[in-house]
PDB file of C-alpha atoms and ligand atoms in Angstrom:
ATOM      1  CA  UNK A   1       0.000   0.000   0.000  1.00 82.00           C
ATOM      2  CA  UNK A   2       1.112   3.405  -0.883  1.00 85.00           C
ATOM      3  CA  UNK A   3       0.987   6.208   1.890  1.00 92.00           C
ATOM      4  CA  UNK A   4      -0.406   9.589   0.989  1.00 93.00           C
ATOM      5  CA  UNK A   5       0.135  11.963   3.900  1.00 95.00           C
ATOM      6  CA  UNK A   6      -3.011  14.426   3.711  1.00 95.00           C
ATOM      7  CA  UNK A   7      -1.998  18.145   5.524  1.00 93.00           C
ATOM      8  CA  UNK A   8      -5.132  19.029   6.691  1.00 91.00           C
ATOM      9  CA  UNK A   9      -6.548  20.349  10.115  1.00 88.00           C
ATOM     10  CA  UNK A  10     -10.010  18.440   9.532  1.00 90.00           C
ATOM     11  CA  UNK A  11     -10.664  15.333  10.320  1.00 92.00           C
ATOM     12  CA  UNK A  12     -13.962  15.684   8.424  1.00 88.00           C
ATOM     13  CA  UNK A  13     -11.955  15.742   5.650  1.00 89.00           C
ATOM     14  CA  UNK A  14      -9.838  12.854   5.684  1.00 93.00           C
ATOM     15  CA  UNK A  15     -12.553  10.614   6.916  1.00 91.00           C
ATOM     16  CA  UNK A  16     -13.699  11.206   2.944  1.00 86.00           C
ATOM     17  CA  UNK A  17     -10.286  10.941   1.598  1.00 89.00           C
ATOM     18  CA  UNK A  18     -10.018   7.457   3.444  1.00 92.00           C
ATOM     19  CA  UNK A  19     -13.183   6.308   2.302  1.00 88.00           C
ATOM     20  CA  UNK A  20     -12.227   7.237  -1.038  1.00 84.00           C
ATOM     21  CA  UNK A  21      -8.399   6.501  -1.905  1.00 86.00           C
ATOM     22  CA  UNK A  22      -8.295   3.630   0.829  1.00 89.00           C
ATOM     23  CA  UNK A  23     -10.158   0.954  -1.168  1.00 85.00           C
ATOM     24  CA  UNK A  24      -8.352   1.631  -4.511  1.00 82.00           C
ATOM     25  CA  UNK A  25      -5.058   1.112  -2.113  1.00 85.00           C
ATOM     26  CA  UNK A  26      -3.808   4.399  -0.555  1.00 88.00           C
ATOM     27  CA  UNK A  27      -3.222   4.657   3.190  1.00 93.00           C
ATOM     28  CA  UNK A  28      -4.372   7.747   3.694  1.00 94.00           C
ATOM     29  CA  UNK A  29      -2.655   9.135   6.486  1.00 95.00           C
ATOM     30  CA  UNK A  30      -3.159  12.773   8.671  1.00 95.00           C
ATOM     31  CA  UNK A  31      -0.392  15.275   8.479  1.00 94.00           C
ATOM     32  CA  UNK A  32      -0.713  18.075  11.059  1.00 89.00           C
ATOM     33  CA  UNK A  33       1.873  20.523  10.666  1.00 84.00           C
ATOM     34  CA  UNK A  34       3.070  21.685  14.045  1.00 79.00           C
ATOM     35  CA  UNK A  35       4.456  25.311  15.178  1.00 74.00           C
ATOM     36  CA  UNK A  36       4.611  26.942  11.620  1.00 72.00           C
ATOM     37  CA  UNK A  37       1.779  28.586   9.869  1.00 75.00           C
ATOM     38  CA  UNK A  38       0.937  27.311   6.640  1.00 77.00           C
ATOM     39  CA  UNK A  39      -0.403  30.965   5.036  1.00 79.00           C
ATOM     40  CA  UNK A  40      -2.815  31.123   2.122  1.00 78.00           C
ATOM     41  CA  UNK A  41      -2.517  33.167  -0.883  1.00 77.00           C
ATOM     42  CA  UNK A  42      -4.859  35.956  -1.392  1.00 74.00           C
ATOM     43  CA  UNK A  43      -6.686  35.279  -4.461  1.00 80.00           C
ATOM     44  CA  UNK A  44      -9.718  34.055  -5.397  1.00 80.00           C
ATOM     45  CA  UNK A  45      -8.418  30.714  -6.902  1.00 88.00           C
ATOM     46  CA  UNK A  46      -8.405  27.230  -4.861  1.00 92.00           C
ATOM     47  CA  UNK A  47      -5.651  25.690  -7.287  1.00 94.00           C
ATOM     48  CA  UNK A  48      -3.546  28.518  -6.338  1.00 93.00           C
ATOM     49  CA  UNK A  49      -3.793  28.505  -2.994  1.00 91.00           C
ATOM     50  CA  UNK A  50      -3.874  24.304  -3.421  1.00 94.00           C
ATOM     51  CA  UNK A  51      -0.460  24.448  -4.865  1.00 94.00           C
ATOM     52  CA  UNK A  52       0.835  27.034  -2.641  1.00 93.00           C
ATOM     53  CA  UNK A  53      -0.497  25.090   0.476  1.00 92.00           C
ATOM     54  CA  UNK A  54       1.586  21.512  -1.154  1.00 93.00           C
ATOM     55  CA  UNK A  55       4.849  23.457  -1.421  1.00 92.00           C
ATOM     56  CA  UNK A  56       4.852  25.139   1.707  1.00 91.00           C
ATOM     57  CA  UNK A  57       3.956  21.575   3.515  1.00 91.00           C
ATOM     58  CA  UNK A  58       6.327  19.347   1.713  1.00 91.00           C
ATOM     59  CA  UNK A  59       9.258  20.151   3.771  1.00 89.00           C
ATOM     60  CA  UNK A  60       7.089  18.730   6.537  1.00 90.00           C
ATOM     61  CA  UNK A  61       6.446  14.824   4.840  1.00 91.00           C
ATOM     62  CA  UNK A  62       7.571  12.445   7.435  1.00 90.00           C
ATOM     63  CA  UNK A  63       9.354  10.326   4.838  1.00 89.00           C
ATOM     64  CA  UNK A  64      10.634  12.506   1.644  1.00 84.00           C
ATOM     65  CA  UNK A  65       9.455   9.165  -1.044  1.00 85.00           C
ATOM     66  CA  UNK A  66       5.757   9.483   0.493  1.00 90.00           C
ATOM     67  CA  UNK A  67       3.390  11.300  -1.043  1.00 93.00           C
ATOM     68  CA  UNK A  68       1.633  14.480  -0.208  1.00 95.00           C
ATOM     69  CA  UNK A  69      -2.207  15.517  -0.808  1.00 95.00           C
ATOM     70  CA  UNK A  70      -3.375  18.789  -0.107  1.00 94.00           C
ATOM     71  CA  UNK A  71      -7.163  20.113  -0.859  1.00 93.00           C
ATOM     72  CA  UNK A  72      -9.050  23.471  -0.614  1.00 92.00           C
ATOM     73  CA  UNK A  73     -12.696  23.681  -0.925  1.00 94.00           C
ATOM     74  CA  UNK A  74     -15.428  26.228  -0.358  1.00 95.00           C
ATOM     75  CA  UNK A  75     -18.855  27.091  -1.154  1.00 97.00           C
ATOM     76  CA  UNK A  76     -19.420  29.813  -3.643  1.00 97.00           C
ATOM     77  CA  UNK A  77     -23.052  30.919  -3.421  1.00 98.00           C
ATOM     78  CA  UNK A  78     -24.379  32.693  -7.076  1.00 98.00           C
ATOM     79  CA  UNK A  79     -26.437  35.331  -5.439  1.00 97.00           C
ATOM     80  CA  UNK A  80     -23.356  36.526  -3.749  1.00 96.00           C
ATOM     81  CA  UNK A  81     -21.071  36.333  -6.388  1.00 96.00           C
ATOM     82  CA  UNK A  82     -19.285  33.437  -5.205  1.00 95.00           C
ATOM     83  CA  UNK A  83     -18.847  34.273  -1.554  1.00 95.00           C
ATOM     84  CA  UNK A  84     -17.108  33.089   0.761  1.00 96.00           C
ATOM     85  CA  UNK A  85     -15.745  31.195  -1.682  1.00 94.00           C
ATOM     86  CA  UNK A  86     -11.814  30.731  -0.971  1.00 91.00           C
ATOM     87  CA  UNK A  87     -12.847  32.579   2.315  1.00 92.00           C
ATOM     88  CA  UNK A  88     -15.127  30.212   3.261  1.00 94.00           C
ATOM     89  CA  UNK A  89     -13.190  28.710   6.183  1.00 92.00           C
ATOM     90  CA  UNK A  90     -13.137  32.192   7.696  1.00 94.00           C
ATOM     91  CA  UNK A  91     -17.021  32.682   7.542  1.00 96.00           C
ATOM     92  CA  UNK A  92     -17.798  29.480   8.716  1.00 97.00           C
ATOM     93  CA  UNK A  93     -15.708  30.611  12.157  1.00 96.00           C
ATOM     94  CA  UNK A  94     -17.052  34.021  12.051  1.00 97.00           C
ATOM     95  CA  UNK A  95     -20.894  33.847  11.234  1.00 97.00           C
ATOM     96  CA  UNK A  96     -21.683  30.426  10.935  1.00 98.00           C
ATOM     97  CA  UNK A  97     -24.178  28.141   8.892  1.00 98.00           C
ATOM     98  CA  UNK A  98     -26.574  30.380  10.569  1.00 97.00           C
ATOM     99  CA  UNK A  99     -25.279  34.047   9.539  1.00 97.00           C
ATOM    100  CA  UNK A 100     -24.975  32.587   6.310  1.00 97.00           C
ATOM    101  CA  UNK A 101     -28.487  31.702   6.023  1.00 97.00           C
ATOM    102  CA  UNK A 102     -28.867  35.339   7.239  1.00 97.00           C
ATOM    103  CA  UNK A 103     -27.076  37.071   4.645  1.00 96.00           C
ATOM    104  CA  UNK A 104     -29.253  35.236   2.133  1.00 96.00           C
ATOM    105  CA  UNK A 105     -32.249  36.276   4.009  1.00 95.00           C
ATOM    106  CA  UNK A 106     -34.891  37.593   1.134  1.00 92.00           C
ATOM    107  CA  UNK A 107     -32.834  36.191  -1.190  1.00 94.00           C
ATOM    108  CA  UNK A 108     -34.740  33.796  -4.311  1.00 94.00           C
ATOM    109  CA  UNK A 109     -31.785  32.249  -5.912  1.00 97.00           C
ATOM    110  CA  UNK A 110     -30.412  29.814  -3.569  1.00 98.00           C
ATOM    111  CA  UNK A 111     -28.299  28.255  -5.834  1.00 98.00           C
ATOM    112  CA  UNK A 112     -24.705  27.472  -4.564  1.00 98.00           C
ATOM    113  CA  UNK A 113     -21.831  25.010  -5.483  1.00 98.00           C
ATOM    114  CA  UNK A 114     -19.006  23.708  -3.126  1.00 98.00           C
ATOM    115  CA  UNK A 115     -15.759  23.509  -5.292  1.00 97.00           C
ATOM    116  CA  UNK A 116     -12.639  21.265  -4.479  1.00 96.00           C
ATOM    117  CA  UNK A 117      -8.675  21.030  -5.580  1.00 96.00           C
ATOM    118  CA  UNK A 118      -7.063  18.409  -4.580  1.00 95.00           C
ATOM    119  CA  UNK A 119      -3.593  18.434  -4.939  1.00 95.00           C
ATOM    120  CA  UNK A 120      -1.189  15.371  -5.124  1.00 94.00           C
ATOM    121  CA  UNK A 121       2.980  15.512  -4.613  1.00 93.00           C
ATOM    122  CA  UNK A 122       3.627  11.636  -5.491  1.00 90.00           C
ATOM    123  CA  UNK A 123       7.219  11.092  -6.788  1.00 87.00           C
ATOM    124  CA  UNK A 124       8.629  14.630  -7.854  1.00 89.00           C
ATOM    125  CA  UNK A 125       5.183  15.119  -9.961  1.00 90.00           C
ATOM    126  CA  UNK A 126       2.232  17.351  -8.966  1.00 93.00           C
ATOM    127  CA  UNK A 127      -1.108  15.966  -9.932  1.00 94.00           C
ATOM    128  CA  UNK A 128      -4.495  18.830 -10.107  1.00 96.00           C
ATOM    129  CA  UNK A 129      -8.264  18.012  -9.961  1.00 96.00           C
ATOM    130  CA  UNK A 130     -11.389  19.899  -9.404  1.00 96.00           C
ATOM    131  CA  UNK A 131     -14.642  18.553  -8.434  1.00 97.00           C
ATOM    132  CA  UNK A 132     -17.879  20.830  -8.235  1.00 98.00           C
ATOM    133  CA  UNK A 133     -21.095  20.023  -6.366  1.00 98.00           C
ATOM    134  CA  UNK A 134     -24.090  22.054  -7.441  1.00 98.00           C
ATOM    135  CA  UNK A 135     -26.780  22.914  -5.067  1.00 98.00           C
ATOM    136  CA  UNK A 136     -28.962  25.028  -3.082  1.00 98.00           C
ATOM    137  CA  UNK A 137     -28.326  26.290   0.719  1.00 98.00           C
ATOM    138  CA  UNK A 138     -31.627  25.243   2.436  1.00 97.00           C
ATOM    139  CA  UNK A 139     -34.029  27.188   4.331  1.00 96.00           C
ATOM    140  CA  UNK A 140     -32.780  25.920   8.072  1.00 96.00           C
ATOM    141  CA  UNK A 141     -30.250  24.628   9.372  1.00 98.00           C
ATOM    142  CA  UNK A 142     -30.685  20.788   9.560  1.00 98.00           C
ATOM    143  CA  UNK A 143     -28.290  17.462  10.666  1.00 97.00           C
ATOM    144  CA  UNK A 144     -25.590  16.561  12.666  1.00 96.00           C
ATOM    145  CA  UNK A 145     -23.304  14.100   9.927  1.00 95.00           C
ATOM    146  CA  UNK A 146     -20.380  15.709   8.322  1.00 91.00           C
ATOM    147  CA  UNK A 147     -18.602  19.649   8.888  1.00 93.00           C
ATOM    148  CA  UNK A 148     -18.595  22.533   7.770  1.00 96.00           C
ATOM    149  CA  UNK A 149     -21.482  24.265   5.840  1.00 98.00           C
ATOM    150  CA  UNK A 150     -22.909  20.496   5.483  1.00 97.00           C
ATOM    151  CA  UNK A 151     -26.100  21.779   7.626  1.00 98.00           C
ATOM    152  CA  UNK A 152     -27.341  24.184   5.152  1.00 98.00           C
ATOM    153  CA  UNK A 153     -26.029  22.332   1.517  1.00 98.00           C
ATOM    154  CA  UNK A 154     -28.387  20.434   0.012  1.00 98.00           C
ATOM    155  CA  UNK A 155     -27.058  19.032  -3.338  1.00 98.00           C
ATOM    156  CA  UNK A 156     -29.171  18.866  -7.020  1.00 98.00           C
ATOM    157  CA  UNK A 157     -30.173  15.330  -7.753  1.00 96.00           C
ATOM    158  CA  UNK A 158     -28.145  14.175 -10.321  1.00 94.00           C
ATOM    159  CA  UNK A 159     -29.488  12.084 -13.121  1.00 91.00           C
ATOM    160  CA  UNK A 160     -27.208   9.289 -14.546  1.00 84.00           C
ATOM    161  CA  UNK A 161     -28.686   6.906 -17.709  1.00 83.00           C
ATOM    162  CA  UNK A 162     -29.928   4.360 -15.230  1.00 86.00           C
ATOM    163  CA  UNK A 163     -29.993   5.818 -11.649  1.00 90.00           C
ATOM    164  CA  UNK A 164     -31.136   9.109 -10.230  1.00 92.00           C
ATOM    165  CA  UNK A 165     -29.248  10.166  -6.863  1.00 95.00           C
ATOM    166  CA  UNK A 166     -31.114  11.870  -4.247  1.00 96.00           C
ATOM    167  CA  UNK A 167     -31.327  13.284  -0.607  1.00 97.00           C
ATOM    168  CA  UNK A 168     -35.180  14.101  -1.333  1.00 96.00           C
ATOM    169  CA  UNK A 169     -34.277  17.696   0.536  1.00 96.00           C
ATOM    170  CA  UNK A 170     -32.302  16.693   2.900  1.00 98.00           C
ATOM    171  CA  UNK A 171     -29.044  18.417   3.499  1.00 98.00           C
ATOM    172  CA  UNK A 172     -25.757  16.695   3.376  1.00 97.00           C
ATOM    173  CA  UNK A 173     -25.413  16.793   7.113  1.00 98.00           C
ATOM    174  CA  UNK A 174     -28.848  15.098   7.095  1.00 98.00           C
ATOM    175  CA  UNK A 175     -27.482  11.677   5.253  1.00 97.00           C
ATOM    176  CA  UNK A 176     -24.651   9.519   5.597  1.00 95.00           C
ATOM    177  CA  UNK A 177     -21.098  10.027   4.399  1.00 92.00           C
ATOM    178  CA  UNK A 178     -22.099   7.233   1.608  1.00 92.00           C
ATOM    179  CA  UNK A 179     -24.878   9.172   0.385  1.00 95.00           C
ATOM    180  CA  UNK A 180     -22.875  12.612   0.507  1.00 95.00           C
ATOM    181  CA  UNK A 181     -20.218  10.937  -2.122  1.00 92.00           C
ATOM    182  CA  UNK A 182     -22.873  10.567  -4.693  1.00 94.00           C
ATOM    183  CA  UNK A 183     -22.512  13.967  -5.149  1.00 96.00           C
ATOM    184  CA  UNK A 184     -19.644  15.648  -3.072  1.00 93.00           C
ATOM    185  CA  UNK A 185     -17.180  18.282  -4.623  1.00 96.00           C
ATOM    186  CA  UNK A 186     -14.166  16.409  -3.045  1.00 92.00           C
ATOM    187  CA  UNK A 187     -15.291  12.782  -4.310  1.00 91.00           C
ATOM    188  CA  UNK A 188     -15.114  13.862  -7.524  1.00 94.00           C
ATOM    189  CA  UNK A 189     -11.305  15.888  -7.073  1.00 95.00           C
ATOM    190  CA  UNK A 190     -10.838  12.536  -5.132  1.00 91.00           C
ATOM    191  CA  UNK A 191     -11.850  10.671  -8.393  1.00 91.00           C
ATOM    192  CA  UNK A 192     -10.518  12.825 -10.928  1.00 93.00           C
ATOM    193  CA  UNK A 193      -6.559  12.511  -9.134  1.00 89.00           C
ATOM    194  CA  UNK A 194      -6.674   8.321  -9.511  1.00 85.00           C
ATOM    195  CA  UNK A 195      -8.082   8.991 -12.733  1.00 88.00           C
ATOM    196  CA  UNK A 196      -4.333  11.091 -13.532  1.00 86.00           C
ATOM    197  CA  UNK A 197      -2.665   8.690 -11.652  1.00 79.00           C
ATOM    198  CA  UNK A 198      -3.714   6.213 -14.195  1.00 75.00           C
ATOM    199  CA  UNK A 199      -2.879   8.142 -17.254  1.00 70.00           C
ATOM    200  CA  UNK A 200       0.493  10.177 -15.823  1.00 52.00           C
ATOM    201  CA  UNK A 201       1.422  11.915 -18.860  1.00 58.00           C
ATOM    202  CA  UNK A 202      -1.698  14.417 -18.185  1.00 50.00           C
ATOM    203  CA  UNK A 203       0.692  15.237 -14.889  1.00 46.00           C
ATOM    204  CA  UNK A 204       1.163  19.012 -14.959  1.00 48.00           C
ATOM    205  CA  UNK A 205       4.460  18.962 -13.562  1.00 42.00           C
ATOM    206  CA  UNK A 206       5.397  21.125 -10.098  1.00 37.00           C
TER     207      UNK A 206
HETATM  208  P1  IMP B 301     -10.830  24.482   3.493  1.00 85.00           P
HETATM  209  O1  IMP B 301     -10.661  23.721   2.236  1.00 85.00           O
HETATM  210  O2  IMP B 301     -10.500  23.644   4.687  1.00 85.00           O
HETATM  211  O3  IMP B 301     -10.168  25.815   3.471  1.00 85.00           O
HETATM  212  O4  IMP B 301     -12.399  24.672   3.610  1.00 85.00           O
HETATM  213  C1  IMP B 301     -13.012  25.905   3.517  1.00 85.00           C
HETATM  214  C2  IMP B 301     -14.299  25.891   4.301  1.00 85.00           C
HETATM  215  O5  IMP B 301     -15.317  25.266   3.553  1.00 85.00           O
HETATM  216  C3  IMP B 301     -14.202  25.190   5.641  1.00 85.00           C
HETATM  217  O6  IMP B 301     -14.815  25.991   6.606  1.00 85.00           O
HETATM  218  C4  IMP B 301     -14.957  23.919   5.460  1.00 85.00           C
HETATM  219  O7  IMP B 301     -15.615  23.544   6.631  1.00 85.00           O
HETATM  220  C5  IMP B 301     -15.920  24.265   4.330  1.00 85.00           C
HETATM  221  N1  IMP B 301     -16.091  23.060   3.532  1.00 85.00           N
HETATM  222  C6  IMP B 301     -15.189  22.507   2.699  1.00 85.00           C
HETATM  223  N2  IMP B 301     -15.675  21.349   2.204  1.00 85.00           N
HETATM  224  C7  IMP B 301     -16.886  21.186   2.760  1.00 85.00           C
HETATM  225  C8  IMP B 301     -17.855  20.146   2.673  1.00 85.00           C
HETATM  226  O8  IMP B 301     -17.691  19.112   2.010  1.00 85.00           O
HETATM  227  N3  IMP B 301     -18.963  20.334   3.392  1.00 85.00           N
HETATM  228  C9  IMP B 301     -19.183  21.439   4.157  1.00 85.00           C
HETATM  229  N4  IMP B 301     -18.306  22.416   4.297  1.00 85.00           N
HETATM  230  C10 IMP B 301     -17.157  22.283   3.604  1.00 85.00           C
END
């Protein structure tokens, strides 16, 4: 098995990354760097601040031939021109799935989509993928499963040939982890990196 350190604070996050990468034989493994603060870019761009996050982390792998997996995410919401978008993390401390709901108070278009970069170091090469997960933030706040703005996300359905995928309303803290990756943002960066891995001359290199 291949380990693939992830540097991220949440353990929401990695729980995903396990149940993603773990089966298709990754040990996915936490990195928490300790006493140095890994800064983010200003800009409105996850891949930049993805990449930036990857370089300023790898000094930190535990064994240099490991690899490394970043990922930034956010929710950009359409009626406020993508906010919070990158600064998503910050709004979630500050107001909350609740002041969120707020600021779209009187607000028709709900319409909203979590982005994800993921961002892979794996043998000198850097590997990029997105994954989007449209939706609309829901009137309440409602569930206790997953993190973040999970509460008030509740994704499209999405309709494949032969199956239609579902929460009936329900947000994605509402429904288990199993149901969220039908849909989620980071399932689909998750996917799209294995899918580079397989194919590594579409490796942009670092
Ligand atoms: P970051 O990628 O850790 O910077 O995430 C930015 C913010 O978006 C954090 O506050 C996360 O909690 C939130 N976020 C990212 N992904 C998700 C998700 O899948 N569900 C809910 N909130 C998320």
């Amino acid at each position: 098995m291949r380990t693939v350190w992830f540097m991220t604070g949440n353990v929401g996050k990695v729980r995903e990354a396990k149940h993603a990468l773990e089966p298709l034989g990754f040990e996915v493994k936490q990195l928490v760097v300790e006493g140095v603060e890994i800064s983010e870019p200003q800009c409105d761009d996850l891949e930049v601040v993805a990449r930036s996050k990857l370089e300023q982390s790898q000094a930190h792998l535990p064994h240099p031939d490991d690899a490394l997996m970043v990922e930034d995410a956010g929710l950009f919401v359409d009626a406020l021109d993508g906010f919070p978008g990158v600064y998503s993390a910050y709004v979630l401390k500050t107001l909350g799935c609740n002041g969120m709901l707020k600021l779209m108070e009187g607000n028709n278009n709900r319409n909203a989509e979590f982005q994800a970069v993921a961002a892979l170091l794996l043998d000198g090469d850097v590997f990029i993928s997105r994954g989007v997960c449209q939706g609309v933030l829901a009137a309440k706040a409602s569930g206790e499963a997953g993190f973040g703005f999970d509460p008030i996300f509740v994704p499209n359905d999405i309709e494949n040939e032969d199956i239609t995928h579902t929460t009936n309303g329900l947000t994605f803290a509402d429904v288990d982890l199993s149901v969220k990756e039908n849909f989620s943002h980071r399932r689909k960066a998750l996917d799209g990196l294995l899918e580079l891995l397989s194919t590594p001359e579409a490796a942009s290199s670092s």
